[in-house]
PDB file of C-alpha atoms in Angstrom:
ATOM      1  CA  MET A   1     253.393 -96.034 108.488  1.00 58.00           C
ATOM      2  CA  LEU A   2     250.883 -94.152 109.935  1.00 62.00           C
ATOM      3  CA  THR A   3     250.201 -90.680 108.523  1.00 76.00           C
ATOM      4  CA  SER A   4     249.823 -87.962 111.103  1.00 83.00           C
ATOM      5  CA  GLU A   5     249.914 -83.862 110.251  1.00 90.00           C
ATOM      6  CA  CYS A   6     250.794 -83.170 113.521  1.00 93.00           C
ATOM      7  CA  ILE A   7     254.607 -81.302 113.749  1.00 93.00           C
ATOM      8  CA  CYS A   8     255.336 -82.218 117.128  1.00 93.00           C
ATOM      9  CA  THR A   9     254.465 -86.173 116.452  1.00 92.00           C
ATOM     10  CA  HIS A  10     256.913 -85.534 113.007  1.00 92.00           C
ATOM     11  CA  LEU A  11     259.714 -83.557 115.018  1.00 94.00           C
ATOM     12  CA  ARG A  12     260.008 -86.081 117.856  1.00 94.00           C
ATOM     13  CA  ARG A  13     260.210 -88.696 115.307  1.00 94.00           C
ATOM     14  CA  ALA A  14     262.881 -86.640 113.576  1.00 95.00           C
ATOM     15  CA  ALA A  15     264.309 -85.862 116.795  1.00 96.00           C
ATOM     16  CA  ARG A  16     264.792 -89.745 118.142  1.00 97.00           C
ATOM     17  CA  GLY A  17     266.729 -90.587 114.334  1.00 97.00           C
ATOM     18  CA  VAL A  18     268.728 -87.528 114.416  1.00 97.00           C
ATOM     19  CA  SER A  19     270.251 -88.784 117.969  1.00 97.00           C
ATOM     20  CA  ARG A  20     271.010 -91.862 116.921  1.00 98.00           C
ATOM     21  CA  HIS A  21     272.727 -90.562 113.881  1.00 98.00           C
ATOM     22  CA  TYR A  22     274.885 -88.358 116.251  1.00 98.00           C
ATOM     23  CA  ASP A  23     274.897 -91.618 118.918  1.00 98.00           C
ATOM     24  CA  GLU A  24     276.558 -94.163 117.018  1.00 98.00           C
ATOM     25  CA  ALA A  25     279.074 -91.734 115.926  1.00 98.00           C
ATOM     26  CA  LEU A  26     280.377 -90.854 119.695  1.00 98.00           C
ATOM     27  CA  ALA A  27     279.556 -94.752 120.572  1.00 96.00           C
ATOM     28  CA  GLY A  28     282.837 -94.918 120.969  1.00 96.00           C
ATOM     29  CA  PHE A  29     283.996 -92.601 123.481  1.00 97.00           C
ATOM     30  CA  GLY A  30     281.723 -93.097 126.436  1.00 95.00           C
ATOM     31  CA  ILE A  31     279.765 -90.710 126.163  1.00 97.00           C
ATOM     32  CA  ASN A  32     276.323 -89.755 123.854  1.00 97.00           C
ATOM     33  CA  VAL A  33     274.558 -86.825 121.975  1.00 97.00           C
ATOM     34  CA  ALA A  34     273.167 -84.919 125.218  1.00 96.00           C
ATOM     35  CA  GLN A  35     276.125 -85.286 126.786  1.00 97.00           C
ATOM     36  CA  PHE A  36     279.003 -84.128 123.985  1.00 98.00           C
ATOM     37  CA  SER A  37     276.304 -81.453 124.016  1.00 97.00           C
ATOM     38  CA  LEU A  38     276.456 -80.235 127.265  1.00 97.00           C
ATOM     39  CA  LEU A  39     279.893 -80.498 127.136  1.00 98.00           C
ATOM     40  CA  ARG A  40     280.300 -78.447 123.959  1.00 97.00           C
ATOM     41  CA  HIS A  41     278.459 -76.030 126.398  1.00 98.00           C
ATOM     42  CA  VAL A  42     280.110 -75.865 129.621  1.00 97.00           C
ATOM     43  CA  GLN A  43     282.972 -75.027 127.011  1.00 97.00           C
ATOM     44  CA  ARG A  44     282.112 -72.568 124.953  1.00 96.00           C
ATOM     45  CA  LEU A  45     279.947 -70.779 127.566  1.00 97.00           C
ATOM     46  CA  ASP A  46     283.738 -70.962 130.067  1.00 92.00           C
ATOM     47  CA  ARG A  47     282.859 -71.246 133.728  1.00 93.00           C
ATOM     48  CA  PRO A  48     278.666 -70.471 132.993  1.00 95.00           C
ATOM     49  CA  SER A  49     276.368 -70.918 136.280  1.00 93.00           C
ATOM     50  CA  ILE A  50     273.788 -73.533 136.334  1.00 92.00           C
ATOM     51  CA  THR A  51     271.175 -71.025 134.776  1.00 91.00           C
ATOM     52  CA  CYS A  52     272.874 -69.757 132.679  1.00 94.00           C
ATOM     53  CA  LEU A  53     273.669 -72.929 131.288  1.00 96.00           C
ATOM     54  CA  ALA A  54     270.455 -74.346 131.890  1.00 95.00           C
ATOM     55  CA  GLU A  55     269.152 -71.449 129.459  1.00 95.00           C
ATOM     56  CA  ALA A  56     271.364 -71.615 126.587  1.00 95.00           C
ATOM     57  CA  MET A  57     270.181 -75.313 126.476  1.00 95.00           C
ATOM     58  CA  GLY A  58     266.267 -74.579 126.865  1.00 93.00           C
ATOM     59  CA  LEU A  59     266.031 -77.569 129.854  1.00 94.00           C
ATOM     60  CA  GLU A  60     265.031 -77.029 133.079  1.00 95.00           C
ATOM     61  CA  ARG A  61     267.512 -76.777 136.087  1.00 92.00           C
ATOM     62  CA  SER A  62     266.872 -79.732 137.730  1.00 92.00           C
ATOM     63  CA  THR A  63     266.959 -81.875 134.997  1.00 94.00           C
ATOM     64  CA  LEU A  64     270.117 -80.831 133.808  1.00 95.00           C
ATOM     65  CA  GLY A  65     271.223 -81.136 137.563  1.00 92.00           C
ATOM     66  CA  ARG A  66     270.352 -85.084 136.873  1.00 95.00           C
ATOM     67  CA  ASN A  67     272.884 -84.718 133.656  1.00 95.00           C
ATOM     68  CA  LEU A  68     275.297 -82.352 135.675  1.00 96.00           C
ATOM     69  CA  LYS A  69     275.567 -85.449 138.248  1.00 96.00           C
ATOM     70  CA  VAL A  70     276.073 -88.125 135.898  1.00 96.00           C
ATOM     71  CA  LEU A  71     279.050 -86.266 134.400  1.00 97.00           C
ATOM     72  CA  GLU A  72     280.313 -85.463 137.291  1.00 97.00           C
ATOM     73  CA  ALA A  73     280.661 -89.042 138.739  1.00 97.00           C
ATOM     74  CA  GLU A  74     282.754 -89.774 135.252  1.00 96.00           C
ATOM     75  CA  GLY A  75     284.872 -86.989 136.362  1.00 97.00           C
ATOM     76  CA  LEU A  76     284.555 -84.732 133.159  1.00 98.00           C
ATOM     77  CA  VAL A  77     282.736 -82.103 134.825  1.00 98.00           C
ATOM     78  CA  ARG A  78     282.889 -80.187 138.423  1.00 96.00           C
ATOM     79  CA  LEU A  79     280.930 -77.840 140.431  1.00 94.00           C
ATOM     80  CA  ALA A  80     282.122 -74.788 141.966  1.00 92.00           C
ATOM     81  CA  ASP A  81     281.167 -72.145 144.336  1.00 87.00           C
ATOM     82  CA  GLY A  82     279.417 -68.808 141.983  1.00 80.00           C
ATOM     83  CA  ASP A  83     279.743 -65.326 143.076  1.00 77.00           C
ATOM     84  CA  ASP A  84     277.595 -66.157 145.732  1.00 73.00           C
ATOM     85  CA  GLN A  85     276.282 -69.135 147.809  1.00 67.00           C
ATOM     86  CA  ARG A  86     273.617 -69.530 146.289  1.00 74.00           C
ATOM     87  CA  ASN A  87     274.870 -69.602 142.802  1.00 81.00           C
ATOM     88  CA  ARG A  88     277.081 -72.799 141.835  1.00 89.00           C
ATOM     89  CA  VAL A  89     279.319 -73.200 138.019  1.00 95.00           C
ATOM     90  CA  VAL A  90     279.735 -75.942 136.332  1.00 96.00           C
ATOM     91  CA  LEU A  91     283.827 -76.531 135.553  1.00 96.00           C
ATOM     92  CA  LEU A  92     284.851 -79.256 132.301  1.00 97.00           C
ATOM     93  CA  SER A  93     287.576 -81.599 133.215  1.00 97.00           C
ATOM     94  CA  GLU A  94     290.138 -81.609 131.815  1.00 97.00           C
ATOM     95  CA  ALA A  95     288.924 -85.325 131.833  1.00 98.00           C
ATOM     96  CA  GLY A  96     286.027 -83.648 129.978  1.00 97.00           C
ATOM     97  CA  ARG A  97     288.508 -81.380 128.012  1.00 97.00           C
ATOM     98  CA  ALA A  98     290.585 -84.331 126.804  1.00 98.00           C
ATOM     99  CA  ARG A  99     287.415 -86.231 125.640  1.00 98.00           C
ATOM    100  CA  LEU A 100     285.114 -83.369 124.164  1.00 97.00           C
ATOM    101  CA  ASP A 101     289.211 -83.181 122.106  1.00 97.00           C
ATOM    102  CA  ALA A 102     288.395 -86.989 121.346  1.00 98.00           C
ATOM    103  CA  ALA A 103     284.448 -87.618 120.094  1.00 98.00           C
ATOM    104  CA  TYR A 104     285.077 -83.686 117.524  1.00 98.00           C
ATOM    105  CA  PRO A 105     286.202 -85.713 115.401  1.00 98.00           C
ATOM    106  CA  ALA A 106     283.710 -87.726 114.881  1.00 98.00           C
ATOM    107  CA  TRP A 107     280.691 -85.805 115.747  1.00 98.00           C
ATOM    108  CA  GLN A 108     281.989 -83.374 112.877  1.00 98.00           C
ATOM    109  CA  GLN A 109     281.169 -86.903 111.329  1.00 98.00           C
ATOM    110  CA  ALA A 110     278.043 -87.359 111.845  1.00 98.00           C
ATOM    111  CA  GLN A 111     277.738 -83.674 111.349  1.00 97.00           C
ATOM    112  CA  ALA A 112     278.673 -83.823 107.857  1.00 97.00           C
ATOM    113  CA  GLN A 113     276.779 -86.871 106.523  1.00 98.00           C
ATOM    114  CA  LEU A 114     273.698 -84.721 107.781  1.00 97.00           C
ATOM    115  CA  VAL A 115     274.588 -82.009 105.720  1.00 97.00           C
ATOM    116  CA  GLU A 116     274.833 -83.567 102.860  1.00 97.00           C
ATOM    117  CA  ARG A 117     271.996 -85.770 103.266  1.00 96.00           C
ATOM    118  CA  LEU A 118     269.892 -82.403 103.389  1.00 96.00           C
ATOM    119  CA  GLY A 119     271.991 -79.965 101.420  1.00 96.00           C
ATOM    120  CA  GLU A 120     273.887 -76.566 102.867  1.00 96.00           C
ATOM    121  CA  SER A 121     270.642 -74.762 102.281  1.00 97.00           C
ATOM    122  CA  GLN A 122     267.807 -77.117 103.416  1.00 97.00           C
ATOM    123  CA  ARG A 123     269.801 -77.333 106.690  1.00 96.00           C
ATOM    124  CA  ASP A 124     270.379 -73.679 106.997  1.00 96.00           C
ATOM    125  CA  GLU A 125     266.645 -73.496 106.186  1.00 97.00           C
ATOM    126  CA  LEU A 126     265.952 -76.475 109.180  1.00 96.00           C
ATOM    127  CA  VAL A 127     268.247 -74.648 111.126  1.00 96.00           C
ATOM    128  CA  ARG A 128     265.734 -71.626 110.412  1.00 96.00           C
ATOM    129  CA  LEU A 129     262.311 -73.204 111.434  1.00 95.00           C
ATOM    130  CA  LEU A 130     263.324 -75.019 114.303  1.00 93.00           C
ATOM    131  CA  GLU A 131     264.434 -72.318 116.164  1.00 93.00           C
ATOM    132  CA  GLN A 132     261.440 -70.068 115.375  1.00 94.00           C
ATOM    133  CA  LEU A 133     259.776 -73.084 117.529  1.00 91.00           C
ATOM    134  CA  ALA A 134     262.182 -73.228 120.290  1.00 84.00           C
TER     135      ALA A 134
END
């Protein structure tokens, strides 16, 4: 393996490995970890505007819009008018809620496996370090 001091190289490689771990856990539910995360954010934020959701997830609005179109086509979310004409809100559909409920135990198991590999103190340190970089 090529050695590198580049933080970006190591983070991207780790991110791909972690994403693959969660994607494998969620494969039977017809969503990937990015879609699961998006649905969970919509659920937790309860009727977020597209702008609010993009900021919460650290995504560009255009990227979020493309991801929402896929979930909307699958009937997992829907878009509705917000408080004014310029703003739309994202709603979790019943199908989206059911998909989250079904997939959540698999996500929890994937999460627990990674915490077991790292240990809780290293997990906490990793989260702290990543928040510094975000």
